[in-house]
XYZ file of C-alpha atoms in Angstrom:
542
model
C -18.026 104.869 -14.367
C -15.936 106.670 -17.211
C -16.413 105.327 -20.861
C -12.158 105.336 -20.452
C -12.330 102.459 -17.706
C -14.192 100.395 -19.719
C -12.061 101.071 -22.981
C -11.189 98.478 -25.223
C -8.264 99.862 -26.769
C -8.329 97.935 -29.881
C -5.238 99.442 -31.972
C -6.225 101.426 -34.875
C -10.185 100.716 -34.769
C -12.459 103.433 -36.433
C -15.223 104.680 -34.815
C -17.175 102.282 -36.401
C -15.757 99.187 -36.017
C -15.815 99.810 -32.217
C -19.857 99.994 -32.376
C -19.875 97.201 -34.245
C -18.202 95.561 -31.528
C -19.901 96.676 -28.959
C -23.844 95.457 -31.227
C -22.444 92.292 -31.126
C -21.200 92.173 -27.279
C -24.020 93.322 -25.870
C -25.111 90.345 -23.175
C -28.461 88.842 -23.451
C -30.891 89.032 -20.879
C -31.468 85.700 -18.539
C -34.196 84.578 -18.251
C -35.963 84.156 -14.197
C -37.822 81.126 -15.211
C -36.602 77.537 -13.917
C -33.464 76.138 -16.570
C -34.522 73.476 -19.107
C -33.482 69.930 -18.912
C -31.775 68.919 -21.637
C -32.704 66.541 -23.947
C -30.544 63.086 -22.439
C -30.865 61.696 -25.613
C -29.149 64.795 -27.183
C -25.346 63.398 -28.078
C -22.899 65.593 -26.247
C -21.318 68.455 -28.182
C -17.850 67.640 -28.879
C -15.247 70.555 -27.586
C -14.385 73.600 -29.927
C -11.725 72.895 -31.846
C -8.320 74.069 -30.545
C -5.506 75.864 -32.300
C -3.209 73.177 -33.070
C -0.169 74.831 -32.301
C 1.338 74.049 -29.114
C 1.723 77.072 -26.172
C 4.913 78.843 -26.009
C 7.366 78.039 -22.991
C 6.916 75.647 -20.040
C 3.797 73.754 -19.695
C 0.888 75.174 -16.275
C 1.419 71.851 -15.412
C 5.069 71.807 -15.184
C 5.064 75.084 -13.425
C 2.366 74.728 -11.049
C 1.579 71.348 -10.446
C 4.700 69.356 -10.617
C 4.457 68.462 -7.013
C 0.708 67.897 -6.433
C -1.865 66.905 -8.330
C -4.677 68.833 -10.315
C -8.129 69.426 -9.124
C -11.462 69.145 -9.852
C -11.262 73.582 -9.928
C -8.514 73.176 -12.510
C -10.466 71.254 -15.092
C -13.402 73.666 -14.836
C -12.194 76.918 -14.141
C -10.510 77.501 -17.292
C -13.751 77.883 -18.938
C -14.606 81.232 -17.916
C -11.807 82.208 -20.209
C -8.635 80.264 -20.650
C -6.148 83.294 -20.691
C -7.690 84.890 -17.983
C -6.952 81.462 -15.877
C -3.292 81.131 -17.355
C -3.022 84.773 -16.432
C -3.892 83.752 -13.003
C -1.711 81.310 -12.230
C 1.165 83.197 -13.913
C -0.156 85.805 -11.503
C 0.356 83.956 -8.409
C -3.798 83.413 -7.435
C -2.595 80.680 -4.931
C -1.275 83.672 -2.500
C -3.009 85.951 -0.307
C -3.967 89.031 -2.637
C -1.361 91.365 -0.646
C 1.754 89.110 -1.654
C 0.354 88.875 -4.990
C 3.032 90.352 -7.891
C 1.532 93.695 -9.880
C 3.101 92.477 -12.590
C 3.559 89.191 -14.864
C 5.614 87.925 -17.480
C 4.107 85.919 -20.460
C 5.894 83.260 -21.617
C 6.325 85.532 -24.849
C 8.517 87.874 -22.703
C 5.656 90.280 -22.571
C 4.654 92.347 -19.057
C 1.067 92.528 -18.378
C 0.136 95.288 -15.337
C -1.912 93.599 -12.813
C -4.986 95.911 -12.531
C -5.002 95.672 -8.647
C -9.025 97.537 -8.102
C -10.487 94.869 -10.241
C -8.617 92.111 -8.775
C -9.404 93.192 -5.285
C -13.107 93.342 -6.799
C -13.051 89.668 -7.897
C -11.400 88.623 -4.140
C -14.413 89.723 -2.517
C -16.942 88.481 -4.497
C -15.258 85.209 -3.821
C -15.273 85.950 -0.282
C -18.964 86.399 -0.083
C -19.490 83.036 -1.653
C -17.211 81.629 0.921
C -18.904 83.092 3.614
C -22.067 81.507 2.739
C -20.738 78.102 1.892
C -19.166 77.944 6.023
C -22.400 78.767 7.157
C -23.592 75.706 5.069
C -20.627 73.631 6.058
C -21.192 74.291 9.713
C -24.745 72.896 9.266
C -23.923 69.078 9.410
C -20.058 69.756 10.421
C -20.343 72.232 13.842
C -17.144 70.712 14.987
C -13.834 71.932 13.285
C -10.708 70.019 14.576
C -7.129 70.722 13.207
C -5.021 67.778 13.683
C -0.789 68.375 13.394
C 0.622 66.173 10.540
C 3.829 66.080 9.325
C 4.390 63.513 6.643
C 2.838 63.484 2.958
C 1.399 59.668 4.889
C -0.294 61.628 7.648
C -1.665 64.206 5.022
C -3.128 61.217 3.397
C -4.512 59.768 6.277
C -6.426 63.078 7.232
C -7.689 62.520 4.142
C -9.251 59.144 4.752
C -10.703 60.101 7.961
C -12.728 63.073 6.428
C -13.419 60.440 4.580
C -14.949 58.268 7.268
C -16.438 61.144 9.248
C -18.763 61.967 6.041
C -19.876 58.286 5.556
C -20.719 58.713 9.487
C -22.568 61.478 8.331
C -24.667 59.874 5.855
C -25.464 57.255 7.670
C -26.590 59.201 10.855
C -28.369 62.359 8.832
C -28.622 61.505 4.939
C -26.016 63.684 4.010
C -22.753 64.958 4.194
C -20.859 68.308 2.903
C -17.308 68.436 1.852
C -16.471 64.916 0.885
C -13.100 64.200 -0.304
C -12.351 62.386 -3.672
C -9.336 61.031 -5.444
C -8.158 59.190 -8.253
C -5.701 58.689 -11.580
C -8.258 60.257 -14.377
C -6.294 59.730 -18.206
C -3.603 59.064 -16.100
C -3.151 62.015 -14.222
C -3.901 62.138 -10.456
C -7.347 64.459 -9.639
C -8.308 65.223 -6.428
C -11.404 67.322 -5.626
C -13.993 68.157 -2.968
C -17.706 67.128 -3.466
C -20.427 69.987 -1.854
C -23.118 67.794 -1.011
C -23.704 64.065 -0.836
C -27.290 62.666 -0.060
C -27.798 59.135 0.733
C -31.706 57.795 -0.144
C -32.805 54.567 0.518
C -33.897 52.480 -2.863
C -38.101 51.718 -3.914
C -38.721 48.358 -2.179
C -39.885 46.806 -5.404
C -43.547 44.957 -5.251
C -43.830 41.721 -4.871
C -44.683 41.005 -7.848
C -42.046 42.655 -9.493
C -39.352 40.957 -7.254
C -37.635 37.979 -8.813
C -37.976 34.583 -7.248
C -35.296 32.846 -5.164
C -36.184 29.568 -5.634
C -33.768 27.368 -7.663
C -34.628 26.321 -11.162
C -34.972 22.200 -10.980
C -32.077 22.239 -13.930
C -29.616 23.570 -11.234
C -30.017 20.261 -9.839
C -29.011 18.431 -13.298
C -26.553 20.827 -14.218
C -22.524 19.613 -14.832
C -21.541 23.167 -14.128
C -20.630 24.595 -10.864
C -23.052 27.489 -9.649
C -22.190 30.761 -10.322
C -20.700 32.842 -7.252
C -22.994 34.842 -5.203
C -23.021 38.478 -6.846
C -23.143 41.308 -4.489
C -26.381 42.245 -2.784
C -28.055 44.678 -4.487
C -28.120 48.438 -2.876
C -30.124 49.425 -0.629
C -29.728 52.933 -0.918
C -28.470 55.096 -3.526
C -26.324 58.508 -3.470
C -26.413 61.802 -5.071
C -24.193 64.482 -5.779
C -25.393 68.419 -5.264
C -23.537 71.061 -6.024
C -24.227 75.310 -4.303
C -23.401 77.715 -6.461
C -24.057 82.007 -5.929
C -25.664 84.473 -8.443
C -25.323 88.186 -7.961
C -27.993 88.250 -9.861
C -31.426 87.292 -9.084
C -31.001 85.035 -12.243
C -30.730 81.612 -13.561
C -27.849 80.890 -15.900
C -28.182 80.345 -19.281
C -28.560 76.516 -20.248
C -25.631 76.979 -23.073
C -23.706 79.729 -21.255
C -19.979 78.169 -19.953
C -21.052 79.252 -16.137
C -23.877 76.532 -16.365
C -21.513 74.241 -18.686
C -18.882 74.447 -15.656
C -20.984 73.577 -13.273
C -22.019 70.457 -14.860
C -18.439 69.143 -15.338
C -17.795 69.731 -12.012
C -20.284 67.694 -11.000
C -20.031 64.972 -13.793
C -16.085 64.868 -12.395
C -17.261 64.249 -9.135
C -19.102 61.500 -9.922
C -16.659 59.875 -11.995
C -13.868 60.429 -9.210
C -16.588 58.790 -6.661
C -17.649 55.691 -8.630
C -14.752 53.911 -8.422
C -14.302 54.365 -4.510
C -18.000 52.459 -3.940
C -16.996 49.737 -6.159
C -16.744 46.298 -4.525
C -15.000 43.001 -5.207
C -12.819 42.111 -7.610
C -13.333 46.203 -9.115
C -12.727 48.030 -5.627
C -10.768 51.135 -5.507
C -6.906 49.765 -5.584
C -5.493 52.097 -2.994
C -2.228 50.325 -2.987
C -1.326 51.416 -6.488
C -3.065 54.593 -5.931
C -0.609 55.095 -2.578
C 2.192 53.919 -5.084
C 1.886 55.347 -7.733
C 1.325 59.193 -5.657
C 4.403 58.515 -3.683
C 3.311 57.694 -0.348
C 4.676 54.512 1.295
C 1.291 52.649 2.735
C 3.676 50.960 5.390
C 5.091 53.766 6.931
C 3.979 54.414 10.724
C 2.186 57.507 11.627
C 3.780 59.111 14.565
C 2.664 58.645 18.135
C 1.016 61.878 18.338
C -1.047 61.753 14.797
C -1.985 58.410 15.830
C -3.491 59.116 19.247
C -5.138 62.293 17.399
C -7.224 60.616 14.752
C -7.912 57.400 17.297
C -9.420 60.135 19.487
C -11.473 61.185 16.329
C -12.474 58.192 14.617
C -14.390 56.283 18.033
C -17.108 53.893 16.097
C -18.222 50.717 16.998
C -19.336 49.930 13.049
C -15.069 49.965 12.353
C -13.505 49.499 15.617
C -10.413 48.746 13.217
C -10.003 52.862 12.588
C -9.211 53.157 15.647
C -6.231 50.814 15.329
C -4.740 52.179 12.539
C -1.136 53.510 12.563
C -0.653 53.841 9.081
C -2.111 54.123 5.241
C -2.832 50.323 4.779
C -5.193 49.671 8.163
C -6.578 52.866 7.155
C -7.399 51.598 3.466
C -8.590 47.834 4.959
C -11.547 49.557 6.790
C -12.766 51.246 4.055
C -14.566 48.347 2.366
C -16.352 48.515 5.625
C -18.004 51.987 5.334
C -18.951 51.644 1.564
C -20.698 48.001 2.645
C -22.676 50.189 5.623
C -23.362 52.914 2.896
C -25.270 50.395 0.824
C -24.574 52.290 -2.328
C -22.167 50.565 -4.910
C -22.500 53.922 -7.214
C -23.652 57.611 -7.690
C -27.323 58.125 -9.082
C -27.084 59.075 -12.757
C -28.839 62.359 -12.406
C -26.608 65.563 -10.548
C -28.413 68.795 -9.437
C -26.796 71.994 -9.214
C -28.878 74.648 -6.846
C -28.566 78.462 -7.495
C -28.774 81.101 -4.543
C -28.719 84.693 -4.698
C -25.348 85.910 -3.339
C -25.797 88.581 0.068
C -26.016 91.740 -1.275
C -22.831 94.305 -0.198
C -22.544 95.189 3.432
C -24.722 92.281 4.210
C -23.389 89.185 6.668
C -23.894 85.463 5.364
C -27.522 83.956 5.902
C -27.189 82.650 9.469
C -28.749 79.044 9.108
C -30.095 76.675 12.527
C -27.835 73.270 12.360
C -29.289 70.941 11.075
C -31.674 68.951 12.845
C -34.268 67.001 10.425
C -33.449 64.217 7.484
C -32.727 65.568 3.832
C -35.912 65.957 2.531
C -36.522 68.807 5.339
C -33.479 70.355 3.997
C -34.683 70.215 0.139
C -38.162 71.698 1.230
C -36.384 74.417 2.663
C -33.798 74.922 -0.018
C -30.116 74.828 0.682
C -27.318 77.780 0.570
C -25.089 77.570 -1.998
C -21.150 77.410 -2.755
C -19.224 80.548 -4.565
C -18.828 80.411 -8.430
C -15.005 81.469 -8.842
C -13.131 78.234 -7.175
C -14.260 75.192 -5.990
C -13.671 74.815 -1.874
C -11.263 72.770 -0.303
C -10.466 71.818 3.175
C -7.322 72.776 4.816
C -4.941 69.768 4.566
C -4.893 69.542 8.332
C -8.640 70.022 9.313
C -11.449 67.003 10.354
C -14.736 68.046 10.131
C -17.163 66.533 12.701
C -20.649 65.870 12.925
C -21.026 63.729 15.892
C -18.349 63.360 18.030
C -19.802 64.774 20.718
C -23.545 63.770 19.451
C -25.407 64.985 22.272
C -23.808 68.469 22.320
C -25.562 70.669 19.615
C -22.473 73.451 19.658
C -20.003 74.093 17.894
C -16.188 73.769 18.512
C -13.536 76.063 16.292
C -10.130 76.446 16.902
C -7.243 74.026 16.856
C -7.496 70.947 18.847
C -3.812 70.681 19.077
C -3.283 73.655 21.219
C -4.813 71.710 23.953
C -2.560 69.045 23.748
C 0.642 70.232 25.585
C 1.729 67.452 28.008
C 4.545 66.979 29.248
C 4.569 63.679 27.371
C 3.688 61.464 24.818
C 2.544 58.622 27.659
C 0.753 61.529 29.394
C -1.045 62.832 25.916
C -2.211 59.480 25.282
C -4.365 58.723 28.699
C -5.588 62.452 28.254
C -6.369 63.376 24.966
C -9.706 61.831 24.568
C -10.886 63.819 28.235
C -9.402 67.074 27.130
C -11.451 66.892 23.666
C -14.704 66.425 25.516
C -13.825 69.175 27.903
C -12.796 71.550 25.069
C -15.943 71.136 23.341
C -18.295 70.824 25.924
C -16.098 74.754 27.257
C -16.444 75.883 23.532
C -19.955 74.649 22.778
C -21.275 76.668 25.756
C -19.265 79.858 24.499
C -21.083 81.690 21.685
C -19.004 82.122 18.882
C -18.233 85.846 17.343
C -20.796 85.741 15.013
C -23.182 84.872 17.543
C -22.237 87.684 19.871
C -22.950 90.045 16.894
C -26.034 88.576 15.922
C -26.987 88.951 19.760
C -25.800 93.076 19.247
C -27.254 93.905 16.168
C -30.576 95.134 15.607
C -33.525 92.787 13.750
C -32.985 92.689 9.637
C -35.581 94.751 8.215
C -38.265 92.885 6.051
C -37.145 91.117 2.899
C -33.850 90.985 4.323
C -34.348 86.976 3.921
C -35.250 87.358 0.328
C -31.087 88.145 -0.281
C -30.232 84.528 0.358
C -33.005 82.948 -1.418
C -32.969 80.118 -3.532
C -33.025 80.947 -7.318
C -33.865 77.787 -8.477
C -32.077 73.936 -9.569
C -30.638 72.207 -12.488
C -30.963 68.752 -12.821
C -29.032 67.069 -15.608
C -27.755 63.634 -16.442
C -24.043 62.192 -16.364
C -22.802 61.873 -19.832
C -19.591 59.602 -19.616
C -18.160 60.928 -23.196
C -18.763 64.644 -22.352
C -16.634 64.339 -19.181
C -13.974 62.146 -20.968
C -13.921 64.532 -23.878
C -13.632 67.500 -21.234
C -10.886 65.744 -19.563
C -8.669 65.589 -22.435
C -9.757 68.910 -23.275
C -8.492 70.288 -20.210
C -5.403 67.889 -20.170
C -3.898 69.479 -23.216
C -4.367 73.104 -21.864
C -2.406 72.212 -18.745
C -0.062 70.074 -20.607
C 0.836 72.796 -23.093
C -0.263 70.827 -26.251
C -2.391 73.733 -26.944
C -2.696 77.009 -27.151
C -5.134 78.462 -24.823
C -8.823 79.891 -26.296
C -9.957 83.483 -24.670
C -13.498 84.439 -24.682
C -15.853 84.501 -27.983
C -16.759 88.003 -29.118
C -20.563 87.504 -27.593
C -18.551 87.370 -24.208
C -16.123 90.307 -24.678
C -17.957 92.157 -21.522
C -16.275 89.211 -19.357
C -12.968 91.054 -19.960
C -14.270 94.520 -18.665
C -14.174 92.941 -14.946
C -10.746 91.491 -15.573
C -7.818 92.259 -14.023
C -5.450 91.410 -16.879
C -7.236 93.106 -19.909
C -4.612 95.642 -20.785
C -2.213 93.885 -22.561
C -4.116 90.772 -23.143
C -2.506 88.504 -26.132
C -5.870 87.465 -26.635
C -7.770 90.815 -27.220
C -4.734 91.880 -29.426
C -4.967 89.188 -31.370
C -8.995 89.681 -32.252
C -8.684 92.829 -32.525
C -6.041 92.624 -35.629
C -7.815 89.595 -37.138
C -11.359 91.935 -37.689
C -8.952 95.016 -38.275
C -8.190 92.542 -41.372
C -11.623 91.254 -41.992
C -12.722 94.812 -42.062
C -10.083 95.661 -44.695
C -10.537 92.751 -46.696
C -14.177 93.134 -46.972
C -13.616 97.112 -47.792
C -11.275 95.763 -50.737
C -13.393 93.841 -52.157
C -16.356 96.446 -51.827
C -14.505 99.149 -53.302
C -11.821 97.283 -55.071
């Protein structure tokens, strides 16, 4: 590569004060050994203070998330660099990178050229994190249905029955992948998708350490009423993983903003989940939540959702699912799964597992489905997830990992294009035969990847070694980090702020982006040391 691709065209810089630059940029080496806990007792570092001054023009929120609600992604990505992320969104990130614009406007007026070779870079780096995170989807979720909905109701109630399929999950292999969350967070509707959940049975305590159940003689004497029963105590706990990829063989830095992202992620996904295992009086409220996001919890499903997700939802442990025909039933059985989960909360401590990423020209790690509890899976290590964006299901897809138990294959394709009859009567005595029959037709087919891997000649030795794991983070939830974060992140998207770029020890982050030229961000360093440099020469030389 030229020394010109790489330029940072800082205006009128000596010689010198580009070196200088360049000393203090250059990155540190990482270090292979396993990251350090941190200390728990440590108080969380409060956020870097923020320009004060509010961002010119209309708010990210107001232009890209006025009709849906933020995700977990958009409270974490921004930390990479905040103008690169504004940039993106101006940019148009949501489309495929063909329709993309090469062009954007700033808010300032000013036109930034889109370079195209790096963005195209940065696509497929994402891809080959994707890649690897389907192959670890397909693991415990081999069946793939796409279900036709139609209303912002039905959308929901997809929703909900990933939501029911992963607590199937859990309680038939430990785990589940690709759990859905939701919830008002400062008051601002988050939704996100959790990577891993592992359910774990709770320590039997001793019996000597158990407390005793017989009543105190005073209860007998006492004017007061006994207190209610309080809820049983849970008998198994959950905890949140998270996959990310590394193209290099290389643990993050503790204190870098990579490892800092993934933590929040996590820590979001915990506080998003916490309030959907709470029973009682302080379970989830999913009437206000339906309310307050628009949806009407009343309002029928149509005939041909309904027969759909009934054909998808067969359980004896809620036979009520499978009466459901709109947003309330749906919500009414969910008290029912978290009371089978046995888990009233998330387990304080989150892990985040690093994988190297397959190297170029290399397919995903092809992994056997899964087949043995989670402990099996932890011995072995687990893939992970790609670094860029958090993954998220298609609105319209179910994810299966029993339905048809027996049948080890896997089923992909739309479910929907099987049912074509002539009418709704018809559809609803044959829809649950022709999903048996599809699967059973497409579990016996191998899929593409399997014809290739059937084609192609044996990896050479170390091949293996590109998809191996790296190494974990375990960390513990810190409730005023997260909260702190949040409103952090709020006023970014909000437009209270300005947004922050990257600090000059991170300056080689901008070679690999695509909006460098032209960056308000860059411009703006580059004139403040310009001026130090002066000042600093004045008062040397007077």
């Amino acid at each position: 590569m030229s020394d010109d691709e790489y330029d940072l065209d800082f205006p009128a810089l000596t010689d010198a004060d580009l070196a200088q630059i360049d000393a203090l940029s250059q990155p540190t080496p990482f270090s292979p050994a396993p990251i350090p806990e941190p200390e728990a007792a440590a108080p969380s570092p409060p956020p870097q203070a923020q320009p004060s001054m509010p961002a010119p023009g209309p708010s990210l929120l107001a232009l890209f998330r006025s009709t849906r609600p933020l995700s977990v992604t958009d409270l974490t990505s921004p930390l990479w660099c905040e103008y690169q992320f504004s940039y993106s969104m101006l940019g148009r990130r949501d489309l495929p990178f063909s329709m993309r614009p090469g062009t954007i406007e700033l808010p300032s007026g000013k036109e930034i050229v889109v370079n195209k070779d790096r963005e195209k870079t940065g696509e497929k780096i994402k891809k080959k994190g994707s890649d690897v995170h389907k192959v670890l989807e397909r693991e415990i979720h081999p069946v793939e249905v796409k279900v036709r909905a139609q209303t912002s109701e039905e959308y929901m109630g997809l929703r909900l029955v990933n939501m029911f399929t992963g607590v199937r999950s859990m309680l038939d292999f430990g785990y589940t992948r690709e759990f859905p969350v939701f919830g008002y967070l400062h008051n601002q509707q988050i939704t996100g998708i959790i990577d891993e959940i592992r359910r774990t049975a709770v320590p039997i305590p001793s019996e000597s350490e158990q407390p005793s159940t017989q009543p105190s003689i005073v209860t007998f004497f006492s004017p007061t009423k006994p207190k209610p029963d309080a809820p049983p105590a849970p008998s198994h706990i959950l905890r949140l993983l998270d996959h990310k990829t590394r193209m290099a063989p290389t643990l993050p830095e503790t204190g870098s903003t990579t490892a800092l992202a993934a933590r929040l992620q996590l820590m979001l996904y915990k506080t998003l989940l916490d309030p959907l295992l709470a029973r009682g009086p302080a379970a989830f409220d999913f009437e206000s939540y339906f309310i307050s996001s628009g949806l009407d919890e009343a309002c029928p499903f149509g005939e041909r959702f309904i027969t759909s997700i009934h054909a998808l939802v067969q359980d004896d442990d809620w036979p009520l699912l499978q009466e459901a025909t709109c947003l309330r039933d749906m919500a009414a059985v969910w008290p029912r799964a978290v009371e089978l989960l046995g888990a009233n909360q998330v387990d304080d401590t989150l892990e985040v597992i690093y994988r190297l990423q397959p190297k170029k020209g290399r397919r995903a790690p092809k992994l056997p489905l899964v087949q043995s509890p989670p402990a099996a899976v932890q011995e072995r290590g687990t893939p992970p997830l790609p670094d860029i964006i958090e993954s998220d299901l298609p609105p319209d897809v179910v994810l299966l990992s029993s339905p048809p138990r027996s049948m080890p294959g896997a089923f992909h394709g739309p479910v929907d294009e099987a049912f074509s009859p002539d009418s709704d009567d018809q559809l609803g005595k044959n829809v649950d035969a022709q999903i048996m029959e599809l699967v059973k037709q497409e579990s016996m087919r191998p899929t593409p990847e399997e014809a290739a891997d059937s084609a192609a000649p044996a990896p050479p030795v170390g091949a293996p070694e590109e998809s191996r794991v790296l190494g974990s983070h375990k960390f513990p939830y810190s409730a005023p980090q997260i909260h702190l974060h949040i409103d952090d992140m709020l006023a970014l998207w909000m437009g209270q702020r300005a947004p922050e770029g990257v600090d000059i020890e991170d300056v080689s982050r901008c070679w690999r982006c695509p909006y460098e030229d032209g960056c308000e961000w860059r411009e703006m360093k580059a004139k403040e040391f310009k001026d130090n440099v002066r000042d600093k020469l004045d008062v040397a030389y007077g």
